[in-house]
PDB file of C-alpha atoms in Angstrom:
ATOM      1  CA  UNK A   1     -50.552  17.026 -33.672  1.00 77.00           C
ATOM      2  CA  UNK A   2     -51.980  13.514 -34.037  1.00 81.00           C
ATOM      3  CA  UNK A   3     -55.257  14.920 -35.272  1.00 84.00           C
ATOM      4  CA  UNK A   4     -53.402  16.892 -37.956  1.00 84.00           C
ATOM      5  CA  UNK A   5     -51.434  13.825 -39.020  1.00 84.00           C
ATOM      6  CA  UNK A   6     -54.627  11.784 -39.192  1.00 80.00           C
ATOM      7  CA  UNK A   7     -56.406  14.522 -41.144  1.00 82.00           C
ATOM      8  CA  UNK A   8     -53.702  14.338 -43.833  1.00 82.00           C
ATOM      9  CA  UNK A   9     -54.056  10.537 -44.138  1.00 84.00           C
ATOM     10  CA  UNK A  10     -50.466   9.953 -43.049  1.00 86.00           C
ATOM     11  CA  UNK A  11     -49.871   6.321 -42.157  1.00 88.00           C
ATOM     12  CA  UNK A  12     -48.652   5.689 -38.616  1.00 88.00           C
ATOM     13  CA  UNK A  13     -48.806   3.095 -35.840  1.00 91.00           C
ATOM     14  CA  UNK A  14     -48.074   2.990 -32.131  1.00 92.00           C
ATOM     15  CA  UNK A  15     -45.550   0.219 -31.581  1.00 91.00           C
ATOM     16  CA  UNK A  16     -44.642  -1.059 -28.116  1.00 88.00           C
ATOM     17  CA  UNK A  17     -42.831  -4.083 -26.758  1.00 85.00           C
ATOM     18  CA  UNK A  18     -45.336  -4.226 -23.907  1.00 86.00           C
ATOM     19  CA  UNK A  19     -48.080  -6.798 -23.786  1.00 88.00           C
ATOM     20  CA  UNK A  20     -50.192  -8.990 -21.585  1.00 87.00           C
ATOM     21  CA  UNK A  21     -53.341  -7.035 -22.356  1.00 90.00           C
ATOM     22  CA  UNK A  22     -55.657  -6.450 -25.284  1.00 92.00           C
ATOM     23  CA  UNK A  23     -54.887  -3.815 -27.886  1.00 93.00           C
ATOM     24  CA  UNK A  24     -58.164  -2.064 -27.060  1.00 92.00           C
ATOM     25  CA  UNK A  25     -57.064  -1.671 -23.434  1.00 91.00           C
ATOM     26  CA  UNK A  26     -53.845  -0.042 -24.613  1.00 90.00           C
ATOM     27  CA  UNK A  27     -55.840   2.248 -26.911  1.00 91.00           C
ATOM     28  CA  UNK A  28     -57.959   3.322 -23.950  1.00 91.00           C
ATOM     29  CA  UNK A  29     -54.998   4.066 -21.673  1.00 89.00           C
ATOM     30  CA  UNK A  30     -53.038   5.835 -24.411  1.00 89.00           C
ATOM     31  CA  UNK A  31     -56.027   7.954 -25.411  1.00 89.00           C
ATOM     32  CA  UNK A  32     -56.501   9.035 -21.812  1.00 89.00           C
ATOM     33  CA  UNK A  33     -52.823   9.894 -21.454  1.00 88.00           C
ATOM     34  CA  UNK A  34     -52.876  11.994 -24.629  1.00 87.00           C
ATOM     35  CA  UNK A  35     -56.157  13.691 -23.781  1.00 88.00           C
ATOM     36  CA  UNK A  36     -58.029  12.144 -26.694  1.00 87.00           C
ATOM     37  CA  UNK A  37     -61.552  10.807 -26.826  1.00 83.00           C
ATOM     38  CA  UNK A  38     -61.865   7.053 -27.254  1.00 75.00           C
ATOM     39  CA  UNK A  39     -64.331   7.731 -30.050  1.00 77.00           C
ATOM     40  CA  UNK A  40     -61.743   9.562 -32.131  1.00 80.00           C
ATOM     41  CA  UNK A  41     -60.235   7.557 -34.955  1.00 79.00           C
ATOM     42  CA  UNK A  42     -56.693   8.579 -34.068  1.00 85.00           C
ATOM     43  CA  UNK A  43     -55.284   5.636 -32.106  1.00 86.00           C
ATOM     44  CA  UNK A  44     -57.863   2.878 -32.581  1.00 85.00           C
ATOM     45  CA  UNK A  45     -56.608  -0.033 -34.740  1.00 87.00           C
ATOM     46  CA  UNK A  46     -53.124   1.499 -34.802  1.00 90.00           C
ATOM     47  CA  UNK A  47     -51.624  -0.111 -31.684  1.00 93.00           C
ATOM     48  CA  UNK A  48     -49.208  -3.033 -32.080  1.00 95.00           C
ATOM     49  CA  UNK A  49     -48.225  -4.914 -28.921  1.00 95.00           C
ATOM     50  CA  UNK A  50     -45.432  -7.451 -28.565  1.00 94.00           C
ATOM     51  CA  UNK A  51     -47.815 -10.353 -29.175  1.00 95.00           C
ATOM     52  CA  UNK A  52     -50.060  -8.699 -31.793  1.00 95.00           C
ATOM     53  CA  UNK A  53     -48.296 -10.560 -34.662  1.00 94.00           C
ATOM     54  CA  UNK A  54     -49.647 -13.809 -33.207  1.00 94.00           C
ATOM     55  CA  UNK A  55     -53.067 -12.734 -34.404  1.00 93.00           C
ATOM     56  CA  UNK A  56     -51.841 -13.766 -37.821  1.00 93.00           C
ATOM     57  CA  UNK A  57     -50.908 -17.329 -36.946  1.00 93.00           C
ATOM     58  CA  UNK A  58     -52.255 -20.128 -39.106  1.00 92.00           C
ATOM     59  CA  UNK A  59     -55.937 -20.646 -38.368  1.00 94.00           C
ATOM     60  CA  UNK A  60     -55.530 -24.423 -38.166  1.00 92.00           C
ATOM     61  CA  UNK A  61     -52.964 -24.029 -35.387  1.00 90.00           C
ATOM     62  CA  UNK A  62     -55.214 -21.624 -33.511  1.00 95.00           C
ATOM     63  CA  UNK A  63     -58.320 -23.728 -33.995  1.00 94.00           C
ATOM     64  CA  UNK A  64     -56.966 -27.240 -33.455  1.00 95.00           C
ATOM     65  CA  UNK A  65     -53.793 -26.836 -31.394  1.00 96.00           C
ATOM     66  CA  UNK A  66     -53.473 -26.567 -27.621  1.00 98.00           C
ATOM     67  CA  UNK A  67     -51.217 -23.808 -26.310  1.00 98.00           C
ATOM     68  CA  UNK A  68     -49.788 -23.132 -22.877  1.00 98.00           C
ATOM     69  CA  UNK A  69     -49.895 -19.415 -22.180  1.00 97.00           C
ATOM     70  CA  UNK A  70     -48.481 -17.402 -19.318  1.00 94.00           C
ATOM     71  CA  UNK A  71     -47.607 -13.822 -18.502  1.00 92.00           C
ATOM     72  CA  UNK A  72     -48.015 -11.210 -15.805  1.00 91.00           C
ATOM     73  CA  UNK A  73     -51.718 -12.054 -15.569  1.00 91.00           C
ATOM     74  CA  UNK A  74     -52.201 -15.498 -17.137  1.00 93.00           C
ATOM     75  CA  UNK A  75     -55.995 -15.368 -17.156  1.00 94.00           C
ATOM     76  CA  UNK A  76     -56.007 -12.025 -18.980  1.00 94.00           C
ATOM     77  CA  UNK A  77     -53.427 -13.405 -21.415  1.00 95.00           C
ATOM     78  CA  UNK A  78     -55.682 -16.404 -22.036  1.00 96.00           C
ATOM     79  CA  UNK A  79     -58.678 -14.172 -22.764  1.00 96.00           C
ATOM     80  CA  UNK A  80     -56.607 -12.179 -25.246  1.00 95.00           C
ATOM     81  CA  UNK A  81     -55.421 -15.420 -26.854  1.00 96.00           C
ATOM     82  CA  UNK A  82     -59.028 -16.601 -27.128  1.00 96.00           C
ATOM     83  CA  UNK A  83     -59.917 -13.321 -28.835  1.00 96.00           C
ATOM     84  CA  UNK A  84     -57.004 -13.881 -31.235  1.00 96.00           C
ATOM     85  CA  UNK A  85     -58.584 -17.216 -32.150  1.00 97.00           C
ATOM     86  CA  UNK A  86     -56.638 -19.668 -29.975  1.00 97.00           C
ATOM     87  CA  UNK A  87     -59.471 -22.011 -29.061  1.00 96.00           C
ATOM     88  CA  UNK A  88     -57.531 -24.163 -26.579  1.00 97.00           C
ATOM     89  CA  UNK A  89     -55.399 -21.972 -24.336  1.00 97.00           C
ATOM     90  CA  UNK A  90     -54.187 -23.536 -21.084  1.00 98.00           C
ATOM     91  CA  UNK A  91     -52.594 -21.661 -18.174  1.00 97.00           C
ATOM     92  CA  UNK A  92     -50.313 -23.049 -15.459  1.00 95.00           C
ATOM     93  CA  UNK A  93     -53.227 -22.509 -13.050  1.00 94.00           C
ATOM     94  CA  UNK A  94     -55.315 -24.967 -15.081  1.00 97.00           C
ATOM     95  CA  UNK A  95     -52.574 -27.572 -14.801  1.00 96.00           C
ATOM     96  CA  UNK A  96     -52.103 -27.384 -11.038  1.00 93.00           C
ATOM     97  CA  UNK A  97     -55.875 -27.283 -10.585  1.00 93.00           C
ATOM     98  CA  UNK A  98     -56.070 -30.529 -12.562  1.00 96.00           C
ATOM     99  CA  UNK A  99     -53.209 -32.113 -10.596  1.00 95.00           C
ATOM    100  CA  UNK A 100     -51.655 -30.338  -7.629  1.00 91.00           C
ATOM    101  CA  UNK A 101     -48.784 -32.852  -7.599  1.00 93.00           C
ATOM    102  CA  UNK A 102     -47.339 -31.135 -10.674  1.00 93.00           C
ATOM    103  CA  UNK A 103     -46.127 -28.370  -8.387  1.00 90.00           C
ATOM    104  CA  UNK A 104     -46.881 -28.975  -4.698  1.00 85.00           C
ATOM    105  CA  UNK A 105     -45.171 -25.792  -3.481  1.00 83.00           C
ATOM    106  CA  UNK A 106     -47.470 -23.216  -5.023  1.00 72.00           C
ATOM    107  CA  UNK A 107     -48.430 -20.418  -2.630  1.00 78.00           C
ATOM    108  CA  UNK A 108     -50.350 -18.283  -5.111  1.00 81.00           C
ATOM    109  CA  UNK A 109     -53.463 -20.384  -5.598  1.00 79.00           C
ATOM    110  CA  UNK A 110     -55.628 -17.843  -3.827  1.00 82.00           C
ATOM    111  CA  UNK A 111     -54.251 -14.912  -5.812  1.00 84.00           C
ATOM    112  CA  UNK A 112     -52.430 -15.207  -9.141  1.00 84.00           C
ATOM    113  CA  UNK A 113     -53.690 -18.740  -9.829  1.00 88.00           C
ATOM    114  CA  UNK A 114     -57.140 -18.309  -8.362  1.00 88.00           C
ATOM    115  CA  UNK A 115     -58.844 -18.459 -11.756  1.00 92.00           C
ATOM    116  CA  UNK A 116     -58.625 -21.695 -13.693  1.00 94.00           C
ATOM    117  CA  UNK A 117     -60.612 -23.682 -16.219  1.00 97.00           C
ATOM    118  CA  UNK A 118     -60.994 -27.409 -16.851  1.00 98.00           C
ATOM    119  CA  UNK A 119     -58.453 -28.756 -19.314  1.00 98.00           C
ATOM    120  CA  UNK A 120     -59.781 -28.793 -22.897  1.00 96.00           C
ATOM    121  CA  UNK A 121     -61.482 -31.830 -24.403  1.00 95.00           C
ATOM    122  CA  UNK A 122     -61.544 -33.708 -21.101  1.00 96.00           C
ATOM    123  CA  UNK A 123     -57.758 -34.034 -20.978  1.00 97.00           C
ATOM    124  CA  UNK A 124     -56.029 -34.919 -17.710  1.00 97.00           C
ATOM    125  CA  UNK A 125     -52.615 -34.669 -16.072  1.00 97.00           C
ATOM    126  CA  UNK A 126     -52.057 -38.083 -14.532  1.00 94.00           C
ATOM    127  CA  UNK A 127     -49.615 -39.295 -11.897  1.00 94.00           C
ATOM    128  CA  UNK A 128     -49.827 -42.820 -13.317  1.00 92.00           C
ATOM    129  CA  UNK A 129     -48.307 -42.163 -16.738  1.00 91.00           C
ATOM    130  CA  UNK A 130     -44.989 -43.902 -17.509  1.00 93.00           C
ATOM    131  CA  UNK A 131     -42.650 -41.002 -18.387  1.00 93.00           C
ATOM    132  CA  UNK A 132     -40.658 -43.073 -20.897  1.00 91.00           C
ATOM    133  CA  UNK A 133     -43.457 -45.049 -22.506  1.00 92.00           C
ATOM    134  CA  UNK A 134     -44.588 -44.306 -26.050  1.00 89.00           C
ATOM    135  CA  UNK A 135     -47.989 -45.757 -25.179  1.00 94.00           C
ATOM    136  CA  UNK A 136     -49.619 -42.440 -24.323  1.00 95.00           C
ATOM    137  CA  UNK A 137     -53.133 -42.490 -22.822  1.00 95.00           C
ATOM    138  CA  UNK A 138     -55.727 -40.936 -25.110  1.00 95.00           C
ATOM    139  CA  UNK A 139     -56.740 -38.404 -22.464  1.00 96.00           C
ATOM    140  CA  UNK A 140     -53.194 -37.183 -21.700  1.00 97.00           C
ATOM    141  CA  UNK A 141     -52.707 -33.426 -22.021  1.00 98.00           C
ATOM    142  CA  UNK A 142     -50.630 -32.491 -25.065  1.00 98.00           C
ATOM    143  CA  UNK A 143     -49.293 -28.963 -25.565  1.00 98.00           C
ATOM    144  CA  UNK A 144     -48.477 -27.890 -29.129  1.00 97.00           C
ATOM    145  CA  UNK A 145     -47.049 -24.405 -28.520  1.00 97.00           C
ATOM    146  CA  UNK A 146     -45.809 -22.427 -25.508  1.00 97.00           C
ATOM    147  CA  UNK A 147     -46.549 -18.698 -25.408  1.00 96.00           C
ATOM    148  CA  UNK A 148     -44.924 -16.313 -22.923  1.00 95.00           C
ATOM    149  CA  UNK A 149     -46.445 -12.902 -23.482  1.00 90.00           C
ATOM    150  CA  UNK A 150     -44.924 -10.687 -20.824  1.00 86.00           C
ATOM    151  CA  UNK A 151     -43.202 -10.729 -17.444  1.00 89.00           C
ATOM    152  CA  UNK A 152     -44.427 -13.950 -15.764  1.00 92.00           C
ATOM    153  CA  UNK A 153     -45.034 -13.480 -12.050  1.00 90.00           C
ATOM    154  CA  UNK A 154     -44.644 -17.058 -10.807  1.00 91.00           C
ATOM    155  CA  UNK A 155     -41.267 -17.934 -12.281  1.00 92.00           C
ATOM    156  CA  UNK A 156     -40.925 -21.136 -10.299  1.00 91.00           C
ATOM    157  CA  UNK A 157     -44.146 -22.767 -11.475  1.00 93.00           C
ATOM    158  CA  UNK A 158     -43.841 -21.477 -15.030  1.00 95.00           C
ATOM    159  CA  UNK A 159     -40.238 -22.649 -15.417  1.00 95.00           C
ATOM    160  CA  UNK A 160     -41.154 -26.068 -14.032  1.00 94.00           C
ATOM    161  CA  UNK A 161     -44.040 -26.588 -16.461  1.00 96.00           C
ATOM    162  CA  UNK A 162     -42.190 -25.167 -19.471  1.00 97.00           C
ATOM    163  CA  UNK A 163     -39.135 -27.290 -18.688  1.00 95.00           C
ATOM    164  CA  UNK A 164     -41.350 -30.376 -18.395  1.00 96.00           C
ATOM    165  CA  UNK A 165     -42.715 -29.698 -21.864  1.00 97.00           C
ATOM    166  CA  UNK A 166     -39.334 -28.969 -23.455  1.00 96.00           C
ATOM    167  CA  UNK A 167     -37.967 -32.355 -22.344  1.00 94.00           C
ATOM    168  CA  UNK A 168     -41.205 -34.222 -23.069  1.00 96.00           C
ATOM    169  CA  UNK A 169     -42.128 -36.711 -25.758  1.00 97.00           C
ATOM    170  CA  UNK A 170     -44.088 -34.737 -28.356  1.00 97.00           C
ATOM    171  CA  UNK A 171     -45.465 -32.280 -25.803  1.00 98.00           C
ATOM    172  CA  UNK A 172     -47.285 -34.781 -23.595  1.00 98.00           C
ATOM    173  CA  UNK A 173     -47.056 -33.451 -20.055  1.00 97.00           C
ATOM    174  CA  UNK A 174     -45.545 -36.019 -17.709  1.00 96.00           C
ATOM    175  CA  UNK A 175     -43.373 -37.724 -20.328  1.00 96.00           C
ATOM    176  CA  UNK A 176     -39.638 -37.575 -20.996  1.00 95.00           C
ATOM    177  CA  UNK A 177     -38.146 -37.995 -24.453  1.00 94.00           C
ATOM    178  CA  UNK A 178     -35.649 -40.828 -24.849  1.00 93.00           C
ATOM    179  CA  UNK A 179     -33.831 -38.650 -27.391  1.00 93.00           C
ATOM    180  CA  UNK A 180     -32.682 -36.164 -24.755  1.00 90.00           C
ATOM    181  CA  UNK A 181     -28.894 -36.181 -24.474  1.00 84.00           C
ATOM    182  CA  UNK A 182     -28.364 -38.392 -27.533  1.00 88.00           C
ATOM    183  CA  UNK A 183     -25.056 -37.197 -28.971  1.00 85.00           C
ATOM    184  CA  UNK A 184     -25.864 -38.808 -32.322  1.00 93.00           C
ATOM    185  CA  UNK A 185     -28.713 -36.366 -32.928  1.00 93.00           C
ATOM    186  CA  UNK A 186     -28.690 -32.627 -33.672  1.00 92.00           C
ATOM    187  CA  UNK A 187     -28.508 -30.504 -30.524  1.00 88.00           C
ATOM    188  CA  UNK A 188     -27.633 -33.700 -28.622  1.00 85.00           C
ATOM    189  CA  UNK A 189     -31.211 -34.838 -28.991  1.00 91.00           C
ATOM    190  CA  UNK A 190     -32.770 -31.894 -27.185  1.00 91.00           C
ATOM    191  CA  UNK A 191     -35.986 -30.595 -28.756  1.00 94.00           C
ATOM    192  CA  UNK A 192     -35.757 -33.292 -31.435  1.00 96.00           C
ATOM    193  CA  UNK A 193     -38.870 -35.241 -30.460  1.00 97.00           C
ATOM    194  CA  UNK A 194     -41.801 -33.065 -31.472  1.00 97.00           C
ATOM    195  CA  UNK A 195     -41.762 -30.931 -28.340  1.00 97.00           C
ATOM    196  CA  UNK A 196     -43.731 -27.672 -28.445  1.00 97.00           C
ATOM    197  CA  UNK A 197     -41.944 -24.569 -29.624  1.00 96.00           C
ATOM    198  CA  UNK A 198     -41.386 -21.765 -27.127  1.00 96.00           C
ATOM    199  CA  UNK A 199     -42.509 -18.302 -28.268  1.00 95.00           C
ATOM    200  CA  UNK A 200     -41.428 -15.255 -26.254  1.00 94.00           C
ATOM    201  CA  UNK A 201     -43.101 -11.999 -27.261  1.00 93.00           C
ATOM    202  CA  UNK A 202     -40.663  -9.702 -25.452  1.00 90.00           C
ATOM    203  CA  UNK A 203     -37.028 -10.447 -24.643  1.00 89.00           C
ATOM    204  CA  UNK A 204     -36.151  -7.281 -22.712  1.00 90.00           C
ATOM    205  CA  UNK A 205     -33.765  -8.276 -19.934  1.00 90.00           C
ATOM    206  CA  UNK A 206     -34.484  -5.124 -17.907  1.00 89.00           C
ATOM    207  CA  UNK A 207     -37.083  -2.392 -17.830  1.00 86.00           C
ATOM    208  CA  UNK A 208     -37.360   1.013 -16.227  1.00 86.00           C
ATOM    209  CA  UNK A 209     -39.697   1.839 -13.352  1.00 87.00           C
ATOM    210  CA  UNK A 210     -39.814   4.620 -10.792  1.00 91.00           C
ATOM    211  CA  UNK A 211     -37.355   2.600  -8.722  1.00 94.00           C
ATOM    212  CA  UNK A 212     -33.778   3.854  -9.319  1.00 93.00           C
ATOM    213  CA  UNK A 213     -32.451   0.419 -10.346  1.00 93.00           C
ATOM    214  CA  UNK A 214     -33.863  -1.294 -13.437  1.00 92.00           C
ATOM    215  CA  UNK A 215     -36.149  -4.273 -12.835  1.00 91.00           C
ATOM    216  CA  UNK A 216     -35.991  -7.729 -14.406  1.00 93.00           C
ATOM    217  CA  UNK A 217     -38.147  -8.236 -17.485  1.00 91.00           C
ATOM    218  CA  UNK A 218     -39.211 -11.257 -19.509  1.00 93.00           C
ATOM    219  CA  UNK A 219     -35.671 -11.669 -20.823  1.00 92.00           C
ATOM    220  CA  UNK A 220     -34.484 -12.402 -17.293  1.00 93.00           C
ATOM    221  CA  UNK A 221     -37.174 -15.072 -17.010  1.00 93.00           C
ATOM    222  CA  UNK A 222     -35.883 -16.639 -20.225  1.00 92.00           C
ATOM    223  CA  UNK A 223     -32.298 -16.588 -18.945  1.00 89.00           C
ATOM    224  CA  UNK A 224     -33.445 -18.324 -15.762  1.00 92.00           C
ATOM    225  CA  UNK A 225     -35.176 -20.956 -17.878  1.00 92.00           C
ATOM    226  CA  UNK A 226     -32.080 -21.422 -20.053  1.00 87.00           C
ATOM    227  CA  UNK A 227     -29.892 -21.702 -16.980  1.00 77.00           C
ATOM    228  CA  UNK A 228     -31.570 -24.894 -15.789  1.00 69.00           C
ATOM    229  CA  UNK A 229     -28.723 -27.289 -14.908  1.00 70.00           C
ATOM    230  CA  UNK A 230     -29.484 -30.734 -13.517  1.00 73.00           C
ATOM    231  CA  UNK A 231     -27.265 -32.498 -10.980  1.00 78.00           C
ATOM    232  CA  UNK A 232     -28.036 -36.133 -10.172  1.00 81.00           C
ATOM    233  CA  UNK A 233     -26.959 -37.712  -6.878  1.00 82.00           C
ATOM    234  CA  UNK A 234     -26.480 -41.449  -6.584  1.00 77.00           C
ATOM    235  CA  UNK A 235     -28.108 -41.422  -3.147  1.00 72.00           C
ATOM    236  CA  UNK A 236     -31.328 -40.016  -4.603  1.00 71.00           C
ATOM    237  CA  UNK A 237     -34.148 -41.626  -6.564  1.00 68.00           C
ATOM    238  CA  UNK A 238     -31.956 -43.033  -9.345  1.00 67.00           C
ATOM    239  CA  UNK A 239     -29.814 -46.093  -8.669  1.00 67.00           C
ATOM    240  CA  UNK A 240     -27.155 -47.444 -10.996  1.00 71.00           C
ATOM    241  CA  UNK A 241     -27.835 -51.068 -11.911  1.00 75.00           C
ATOM    242  CA  UNK A 242     -26.231 -53.646 -14.170  1.00 71.00           C
ATOM    243  CA  UNK A 243     -29.014 -53.071 -16.674  1.00 70.00           C
ATOM    244  CA  UNK A 244     -28.941 -49.283 -16.417  1.00 70.00           C
ATOM    245  CA  UNK A 245     -25.481 -47.814 -16.003  1.00 70.00           C
ATOM    246  CA  UNK A 246     -26.644 -44.306 -16.837  1.00 72.00           C
ATOM    247  CA  UNK A 247     -29.923 -42.462 -16.209  1.00 70.00           C
ATOM    248  CA  UNK A 248     -32.254 -42.162 -19.170  1.00 66.00           C
ATOM    249  CA  UNK A 249     -32.406 -38.390 -18.751  1.00 65.00           C
ATOM    250  CA  UNK A 250     -28.743 -37.443 -18.804  1.00 68.00           C
ATOM    251  CA  UNK A 251     -27.914 -34.678 -16.287  1.00 75.00           C
ATOM    252  CA  UNK A 252     -25.064 -32.196 -16.436  1.00 76.00           C
ATOM    253  CA  UNK A 253     -23.189 -34.229 -13.838  1.00 82.00           C
ATOM    254  CA  UNK A 254     -23.642 -37.297 -11.619  1.00 85.00           C
ATOM    255  CA  UNK A 255     -22.223 -37.080  -8.078  1.00 86.00           C
ATOM    256  CA  UNK A 256     -22.176 -39.362  -5.068  1.00 86.00           C
ATOM    257  CA  UNK A 257     -24.260 -37.332  -2.627  1.00 86.00           C
ATOM    258  CA  UNK A 258     -25.767 -33.944  -1.815  1.00 84.00           C
ATOM    259  CA  UNK A 259     -22.505 -32.534  -0.440  1.00 86.00           C
ATOM    260  CA  UNK A 260     -20.732 -33.281  -3.713  1.00 88.00           C
ATOM    261  CA  UNK A 261     -23.648 -31.699  -5.563  1.00 86.00           C
ATOM    262  CA  UNK A 262     -23.253 -28.468  -3.581  1.00 85.00           C
ATOM    263  CA  UNK A 263     -19.490 -28.475  -4.158  1.00 87.00           C
ATOM    264  CA  UNK A 264     -20.017 -28.928  -7.900  1.00 86.00           C
ATOM    265  CA  UNK A 265     -22.627 -26.157  -8.049  1.00 82.00           C
ATOM    266  CA  UNK A 266     -20.442 -23.694  -6.126  1.00 82.00           C
ATOM    267  CA  UNK A 267     -17.407 -24.473  -8.265  1.00 85.00           C
ATOM    268  CA  UNK A 268     -19.552 -24.061 -11.352  1.00 78.00           C
ATOM    269  CA  UNK A 269     -20.290 -20.531 -10.117  1.00 72.00           C
ATOM    270  CA  UNK A 270     -16.598 -19.783  -9.607  1.00 79.00           C
ATOM    271  CA  UNK A 271     -16.317 -20.480  -5.861  1.00 83.00           C
ATOM    272  CA  UNK A 272     -13.301 -22.684  -5.092  1.00 87.00           C
ATOM    273  CA  UNK A 273     -14.538 -24.938  -2.297  1.00 87.00           C
ATOM    274  CA  UNK A 274     -13.798 -28.477  -1.173  1.00 89.00           C
ATOM    275  CA  UNK A 275     -15.924 -31.197   0.302  1.00 87.00           C
ATOM    276  CA  UNK A 276     -13.890 -31.033   3.496  1.00 86.00           C
ATOM    277  CA  UNK A 277     -14.465 -27.305   3.913  1.00 83.00           C
ATOM    278  CA  UNK A 278     -18.175 -27.645   3.235  1.00 79.00           C
ATOM    279  CA  UNK A 279     -18.552 -30.467   5.747  1.00 73.00           C
ATOM    280  CA  UNK A 280     -16.714 -28.557   8.495  1.00 72.00           C
ATOM    281  CA  UNK A 281     -19.420 -27.278  10.821  1.00 54.00           C
ATOM    282  CA  UNK A 282     -17.121 -24.650  12.363  1.00 56.00           C
ATOM    283  CA  UNK A 283     -16.908 -22.828   9.033  1.00 54.00           C
ATOM    284  CA  UNK A 284     -20.679 -22.350   9.021  1.00 50.00           C
ATOM    285  CA  UNK A 285     -20.744 -20.389  12.279  1.00 47.00           C
TER     286      UNK A 285
END
C-alpha cells in the first residue's frame, strides 16, 4: 500500500510522539517492521519524532548556547542534539563527573551515567561559588536551555539538576536567584531572572507496554518536577537572625523541627496526624 501511495506522489509523513533516538534509527526499525528495504524511498525523510521540530531552532541558539539534555539514554540524546546542530550539549552525567558533590547519591555511574564528556569551553561546577552573589566566576557553567526528550531514567538526579537551574540566577549552576518568592514580581519572582527555559518533547503521562497496567511516561516525570515542595526546619542549616528574619529562598513552610516537617507533609497529603501521635513510639510497632 505504501509503495502505491508513494508511486502516486501522495504526501504523507509518519508522526510519533516517541523520541530519544535519531530519525534514521526510527526509519530503520519501521522499515523492518513493515517488510520494506531501507533503500526504498518510502519512509526515509518522512519520520517526525517528538523532538524533530527542534531541528529548526535558531542557528545562533544552537551554535552559541549551552543546553542541558536528558532522556532515556542521555548520551544518545546528546548525539542526536549534536547532529541537529546543538554544539554545546551537556548531560547530567557530565555535571556529576565534573563535581560529584552536585549529587552524591548517584548509583548509576557505572551504567546509565558511564559516558560523560568534559564541560564545554573549560567550564566548571564549583563548590566555592556564593549562591547569592552576582559576581559570577568566568568559568562557571551556564545553561541556556533545558531539553527533556523522552522518559528520563534517573528521575532523582535529573530533577535535582533541573530544579537547581530553574531557581538559579540566569542559569548559572550553583546560584540561587534573589527574585525567587518576590510577591512584587510576576509569578512571585519565579523564573523571572533569566533562568533557562524547560522544553519537554513529550508530555504523555502514561504509555502502554506488554504489562497489563500502563507505565509512567515523561509527563509523570514533569509532574514529579512540578510537585517539588520545600519545607525548611529551624533546626537545620538555616538559622533565623536579627539581620535575616526569613530565608533568602522562601520555602513553602518553615517549621521548628523534623517532626513538624513530617506532620506538615502528611497533612498536606490529606492524612490527619498530630505531633503527639507521630512521636508515640508505640504507634510505630
